Amino acid sequence: MILTVTLNTALDITYRVRSLRPHASHRVSEVTERPGGKGVNVARVLAALGHEVTVTGFTGGATGRVVQERLAAVPGVVDALVPVSGATRRTVAVADEHTGDTTQLNEPGPTITPSEWSSFLEAYEDLLPSASAVALCGSLPPGVPVGAYAGLVRTARSFAVPVLLDTSGEPLRRGVAARPDIIKPNADELAELTGSHDPLRATQDARRRGAGAVVASLGPEGLLALTPDGRWRATPPTPVRGNPTGAGDSAVAGLLSGLVEHLPWPTRLTRATALAAATVRAPVAGEFDRGVYEELLTRVTVTTEASATVAGSTGPSPG
């Protein structure tokens, strides 16, 4: 079982409009709702790839009940969310059909009380013995200590469970010091962590700070990875246009699935890059287009720092 932690779960709402214009009224052509938050998105993709996944974090209020109802309909995903008195947040993505761009509005989430945080920690420790890997994903809701991820990383390590951390800001800075096996920042998050806008230098700095491996999302340029086994860059064959919401979460799912399947790093990166690009091409934020994914598995290029081709395909897809 792979465990994903989403402390700030959400109900993701996507509106599609013909053209998004400031200070104007808009007629919405389509509305979709689904359970969200980064770790929930990761879990959905992992389940689609054939892995057993358990989701934990917080849920509360009427919005939280909708999230759990929708989560129950996702095959392969087990709900282990911890109830709280506050209401689960909503996120709103407005997709512009004319430009293909998406505008995102994210609520802050419920305030977590000390007793609710203690209940979560107990649930987390109970789940770890059955976990093959854990993903700690997303923002912290109000009331959760800023060093929460660092503590969760150390707890996972005490159970000998490999952990991937995907967050930003101060929670990332503190979490890296706890020595997670993998971190997956985007370019801006990596620059904020290290102070360097040179991805090569920044990944080196992030590893020195404690990360076992650093996999940086570089948007249309794919992924840059610095690992104990070497450094690689994975790029899709052509830039992909569409809605990027959830693409980084799909990349995390690709990395985690490769980790538990004991795949070599170039193969993991190929899968992660193909999943991210296929998510950009999907009609609904946070889903992935399986046809695009399977096509890209043979077309993603993975090179070493010296630009020698390491892998152009992953072999069999797990899905």
Coordinates of C-alpha atoms in Angstrom, one line a residue:
M1 CA 0.0 0.0 0.0
I2 CA 1.2 3.5 -0.8
L3 CA 0.2 6.2 1.7
T4 CA -0.5 9.8 0.6
V5 CA -0.9 12.6 3.1
T6 CA -3.0 15.6 2.2
L7 CA -3.3 17.8 5.3
N8 CA -5.2 20.4 3.3
T9 CA -7.7 18.4 1.3
A10 CA -10.1 20.2 -1.0
L11 CA -13.1 20.0 -3.3
D12 CA -11.7 20.9 -6.7
I13 CA -14.2 22.8 -8.9
T14 CA -13.4 23.5 -12.5
Y15 CA -15.3 26.1 -14.5
R16 CA -14.9 26.3 -18.3
V17 CA -15.6 29.7 -20.0
R18 CA -15.2 30.8 -23.6
S19 CA -12.8 33.6 -22.7
L20 CA -11.9 34.9 -19.2
R21 CA -12.0 38.7 -18.9
P22 CA -11.4 40.8 -15.8
H23 CA -14.4 42.9 -14.5
A24 CA -16.9 40.9 -16.7
S25 CA -19.7 38.4 -16.2
H26 CA -19.1 35.0 -17.7
R27 CA -21.3 32.2 -18.8
V28 CA -19.9 28.9 -17.6
S29 CA -20.1 26.1 -20.3
E30 CA -19.1 23.2 -18.0
V31 CA -18.6 22.6 -14.3
T32 CA -16.8 19.6 -12.8
E33 CA -16.2 18.7 -9.1
R34 CA -13.8 16.1 -7.7
P35 CA -11.9 15.4 -4.4
G36 CA -8.6 17.2 -4.5
G37 CA -5.5 18.5 -2.7
K38 CA -2.1 17.4 -4.0
G39 CA -1.9 14.0 -2.2
V40 CA -5.5 13.1 -3.3
N41 CA -4.5 13.8 -6.9
V42 CA -1.4 11.7 -6.4
A43 CA -3.5 8.8 -5.0
R44 CA -6.0 9.0 -8.0
V45 CA -3.2 8.6 -10.5
L46 CA -1.5 5.8 -8.5
A47 CA -4.8 3.9 -8.4
A48 CA -5.2 4.4 -12.2
L49 CA -1.7 2.8 -12.6
G50 CA -2.9 -0.2 -10.6
H51 CA -1.5 0.5 -7.1
E52 CA -3.3 0.2 -3.8
V53 CA -3.4 3.6 -2.2
T54 CA -4.6 5.0 1.2
V55 CA -5.4 8.7 1.6
T56 CA -5.1 10.4 5.0
G57 CA -5.3 14.0 6.1
F58 CA -8.2 16.1 7.3
T59 CA -11.9 16.4 6.3
G60 CA -14.7 18.4 7.7
G61 CA -18.0 20.1 7.1
A62 CA -20.4 19.7 4.2
T63 CA -17.6 20.2 1.7
G64 CA -15.6 17.4 3.4
R65 CA -18.6 15.1 3.2
V66 CA -18.7 15.7 -0.6
V67 CA -15.0 15.0 -0.9
Q68 CA -15.4 11.7 0.9
E69 CA -18.5 10.7 -1.1
R70 CA -16.5 11.3 -4.3
L71 CA -13.4 9.6 -3.0
A72 CA -15.4 6.5 -2.3
A73 CA -16.2 6.2 -6.0
V74 CA -12.5 6.1 -7.0
P75 CA -11.4 2.4 -7.4
G76 CA -8.3 1.4 -5.6
V77 CA -8.3 4.4 -3.1
V78 CA -9.0 3.8 0.6
D79 CA -10.3 6.8 2.7
A80 CA -8.4 7.2 6.0
L81 CA -9.1 10.9 6.4
V82 CA -9.4 12.3 10.0
P83 CA -12.5 14.3 10.8
V84 CA -12.2 17.9 12.0
S85 CA -14.7 20.6 13.2
G86 CA -13.8 23.1 10.4
A87 CA -14.9 22.9 6.8
T88 CA -12.7 21.4 4.1
R89 CA -11.7 24.1 1.6
R90 CA -12.7 24.5 -2.0
T91 CA -10.4 25.4 -5.0
V92 CA -11.7 26.9 -8.1
A93 CA -10.0 26.6 -11.5
V94 CA -11.3 28.8 -14.3
A95 CA -10.3 27.3 -17.7
D96 CA -10.2 29.8 -20.6
E97 CA -11.2 27.8 -23.8
H98 CA -9.8 30.5 -26.1
T99 CA -6.3 30.8 -24.7
G100 CA -6.0 27.4 -22.9
D101 CA -4.9 29.1 -19.8
T102 CA -6.2 28.4 -16.3
T103 CA -6.8 30.7 -13.3
Q104 CA -6.7 29.1 -9.9
L105 CA -8.3 30.3 -6.7
N106 CA -7.4 28.4 -3.5
E107 CA -9.1 28.8 -0.1
P108 CA -6.9 28.5 3.0
G109 CA -8.5 25.5 4.6
P110 CA -9.9 24.9 8.1
T111 CA -8.1 25.8 11.3
I112 CA -6.8 22.6 12.9
T113 CA -6.9 22.3 16.7
P114 CA -4.1 20.8 18.8
S115 CA -6.3 17.8 19.7
E116 CA -7.2 17.3 16.0
W117 CA -3.5 17.4 15.1
S118 CA -2.8 14.8 17.8
S119 CA -5.5 12.5 16.4
F120 CA -3.9 12.8 13.0
L121 CA -0.5 11.8 14.3
E122 CA -1.9 8.7 15.9
A123 CA -3.7 7.7 12.7
Y124 CA -0.5 8.3 10.7
E125 CA 1.6 6.1 12.9
D126 CA -1.1 3.4 12.7
L127 CA -1.0 3.4 8.9
L128 CA 2.8 3.4 8.4
P129 CA 3.5 -0.2 9.2
S130 CA 1.4 -1.2 6.1
A131 CA 2.9 1.4 3.8
S132 CA 5.5 0.7 1.1
A133 CA 6.1 4.4 0.6
V134 CA 4.5 7.7 1.8
A135 CA 4.0 11.0 0.0
L136 CA 3.6 14.2 2.0
C137 CA 2.0 16.7 -0.2
G138 CA 0.7 20.3 -0.4
S139 CA 0.1 23.2 1.9
L140 CA -0.5 23.2 5.6
P141 CA -3.9 24.3 6.9
P142 CA -4.0 27.0 9.6
G143 CA -3.2 25.6 13.1
V144 CA -0.8 22.9 11.8
P145 CA 2.8 23.5 13.0
V146 CA 5.1 24.9 10.3
G147 CA 7.6 22.0 11.0
A148 CA 4.8 19.4 10.6
Y149 CA 6.3 17.8 7.6
A150 CA 9.8 17.5 9.2
G151 CA 8.2 15.5 12.0
L152 CA 6.2 13.3 9.6
V153 CA 9.4 12.6 7.6
R154 CA 11.2 11.6 10.7
T155 CA 8.3 9.3 11.8
A156 CA 8.2 7.6 8.4
R157 CA 12.0 7.1 8.5
S158 CA 11.7 5.5 12.0
F159 CA 9.4 2.9 10.4
A160 CA 11.9 2.4 7.5
V161 CA 9.2 3.7 5.0
P162 CA 10.7 5.8 2.1
V163 CA 9.1 9.3 1.9
L164 CA 8.6 11.8 -0.9
L165 CA 8.0 15.4 0.2
D166 CA 6.2 17.8 -2.2
T167 CA 5.5 21.2 -0.5
S168 CA 7.0 24.7 -0.6
G169 CA 8.2 27.6 1.5
E170 CA 9.2 27.2 5.2
P171 CA 7.5 23.7 5.5
L172 CA 9.8 22.5 2.7
R173 CA 12.9 24.1 4.2
R174 CA 12.3 22.4 7.5
G175 CA 11.2 19.2 5.9
V176 CA 14.3 18.9 3.8
A177 CA 16.4 19.0 7.0
A178 CA 14.6 15.8 8.2
R179 CA 16.2 14.0 5.2
P180 CA 13.3 12.8 3.0
D181 CA 14.2 10.3 0.4
I182 CA 12.9 12.5 -2.5
I183 CA 11.7 16.1 -2.8
K184 CA 9.8 17.3 -5.8
P185 CA 9.8 21.1 -6.0
N186 CA 9.0 23.2 -9.1
A187 CA 11.5 25.7 -10.3
D188 CA 10.2 28.6 -8.2
E189 CA 10.0 26.5 -5.0
L190 CA 13.5 25.2 -5.6
A191 CA 14.8 28.8 -6.1
E192 CA 13.0 29.9 -2.9
L193 CA 14.6 27.0 -1.0
T194 CA 18.1 27.5 -2.2
G195 CA 18.3 31.1 -3.3
S196 CA 19.6 30.0 -6.7
H197 CA 17.7 30.3 -10.0
D198 CA 20.2 28.0 -11.7
P199 CA 18.4 24.6 -11.5
L200 CA 21.6 22.6 -11.6
R201 CA 23.2 24.5 -8.8
A202 CA 19.9 24.6 -6.9
T203 CA 19.4 20.8 -7.0
Q204 CA 22.9 20.3 -5.6
D205 CA 22.2 22.7 -2.8
A206 CA 18.9 21.0 -2.0
R207 CA 20.7 17.7 -1.7
R208 CA 23.3 19.2 0.6
R209 CA 20.5 20.4 2.8
G210 CA 19.3 16.8 3.4
A211 CA 17.2 15.5 0.5
G212 CA 18.2 12.0 -0.7
A213 CA 17.2 12.9 -4.3
V214 CA 15.8 16.1 -5.8
V215 CA 13.5 16.0 -8.8
A216 CA 12.6 19.5 -10.0
S217 CA 9.6 20.3 -12.2
L218 CA 10.7 22.7 -15.0
G219 CA 7.3 23.1 -16.6
P220 CA 7.4 22.5 -20.4
E221 CA 11.1 21.6 -20.1
G222 CA 10.3 18.5 -18.1
L223 CA 12.1 17.2 -15.0
L224 CA 15.7 17.6 -13.7
A225 CA 16.8 15.0 -11.2
L226 CA 19.8 14.8 -8.9
T227 CA 20.0 11.4 -7.2
P228 CA 22.5 9.2 -5.5
D229 CA 22.8 7.3 -8.8
G230 CA 23.4 10.3 -11.0
R231 CA 21.8 13.4 -12.6
W232 CA 19.3 13.3 -15.4
R233 CA 17.0 15.6 -17.4
A234 CA 13.7 14.2 -18.8
T235 CA 11.9 16.1 -21.5
P236 CA 8.7 15.5 -23.5
P237 CA 9.2 15.5 -27.3
T238 CA 7.2 18.7 -27.9
P239 CA 5.8 21.4 -25.6
V240 CA 2.3 20.4 -24.4
R241 CA -0.5 22.9 -24.2
G242 CA -3.5 22.7 -21.9
N243 CA -4.4 22.9 -18.2
P244 CA -1.3 22.3 -16.0
T245 CA -3.3 21.9 -12.8
G246 CA -2.2 18.6 -11.2
A247 CA 0.7 17.9 -13.6
G248 CA 3.2 18.0 -10.7
D249 CA 1.0 15.7 -8.7
S250 CA 1.0 13.2 -11.6
A251 CA 4.8 13.4 -11.7
V252 CA 4.9 12.6 -8.0
A253 CA 2.7 9.5 -8.7
G254 CA 5.1 8.4 -11.5
L255 CA 8.1 8.8 -9.1
L256 CA 6.4 6.9 -6.3
S257 CA 5.2 4.1 -8.5
G258 CA 8.7 3.7 -9.9
L259 CA 10.1 3.7 -6.4
V260 CA 7.9 0.9 -5.1
E261 CA 8.4 -1.1 -8.3
H262 CA 12.2 -0.7 -7.8
L263 CA 12.6 0.8 -11.3
P264 CA 15.9 2.6 -12.3
W265 CA 15.8 6.3 -12.2
P266 CA 15.7 7.0 -15.9
T267 CA 12.6 4.8 -16.1
R268 CA 11.0 6.6 -13.2
L269 CA 11.6 9.9 -14.8
T270 CA 10.2 8.8 -18.2
R271 CA 7.0 7.7 -16.5
A272 CA 6.7 10.9 -14.4
T273 CA 7.3 13.2 -17.4
A274 CA 4.8 11.3 -19.5
L275 CA 2.2 11.4 -16.8
A276 CA 2.7 15.1 -16.2
A277 CA 2.3 15.9 -19.9
A278 CA -0.7 13.7 -20.2
T279 CA -2.3 15.6 -17.3
V280 CA -1.8 18.9 -19.1
R281 CA -3.6 17.4 -22.1
A282 CA -6.6 16.0 -20.0
P283 CA -9.9 17.9 -20.3
V284 CA -10.4 18.0 -16.5
A285 CA -7.8 19.4 -14.1
G286 CA -5.8 16.7 -12.3
E287 CA -6.8 13.8 -14.5
F288 CA -4.5 12.3 -17.1
D289 CA -5.1 11.3 -20.7
R290 CA -4.1 7.6 -20.9
G291 CA -3.7 7.6 -24.6
V292 CA -1.3 10.5 -24.5
Y293 CA 0.5 8.9 -21.5
E294 CA 1.1 5.6 -23.3
E295 CA 2.3 7.4 -26.5
L296 CA 4.8 9.5 -24.6
L297 CA 6.3 6.6 -22.7
T298 CA 8.2 5.8 -25.9
R299 CA 9.0 9.5 -26.8
V300 CA 10.2 11.1 -23.6
T301 CA 14.0 11.6 -23.7
V302 CA 16.1 11.1 -20.6
T303 CA 19.7 12.4 -20.8
T304 CA 22.6 12.6 -18.5
E305 CA 24.1 16.0 -17.6
A306 CA 26.5 15.4 -20.5
S307 CA 23.5 15.0 -22.8
A308 CA 24.1 11.3 -23.6
T309 CA 20.8 9.5 -24.0
V310 CA 20.1 7.1 -21.1
A311 CA 16.5 6.0 -21.9
G312 CA 13.8 6.7 -24.5
S313 CA 11.2 4.3 -23.2
T314 CA 10.2 2.7 -19.9
G315 CA 9.2 -0.8 -20.9
P316 CA 5.8 -2.1 -19.9
S317 CA 3.3 0.3 -18.3
P318 CA 1.9 -0.8 -15.0
G319 CA -1.6 0.4 -15.9

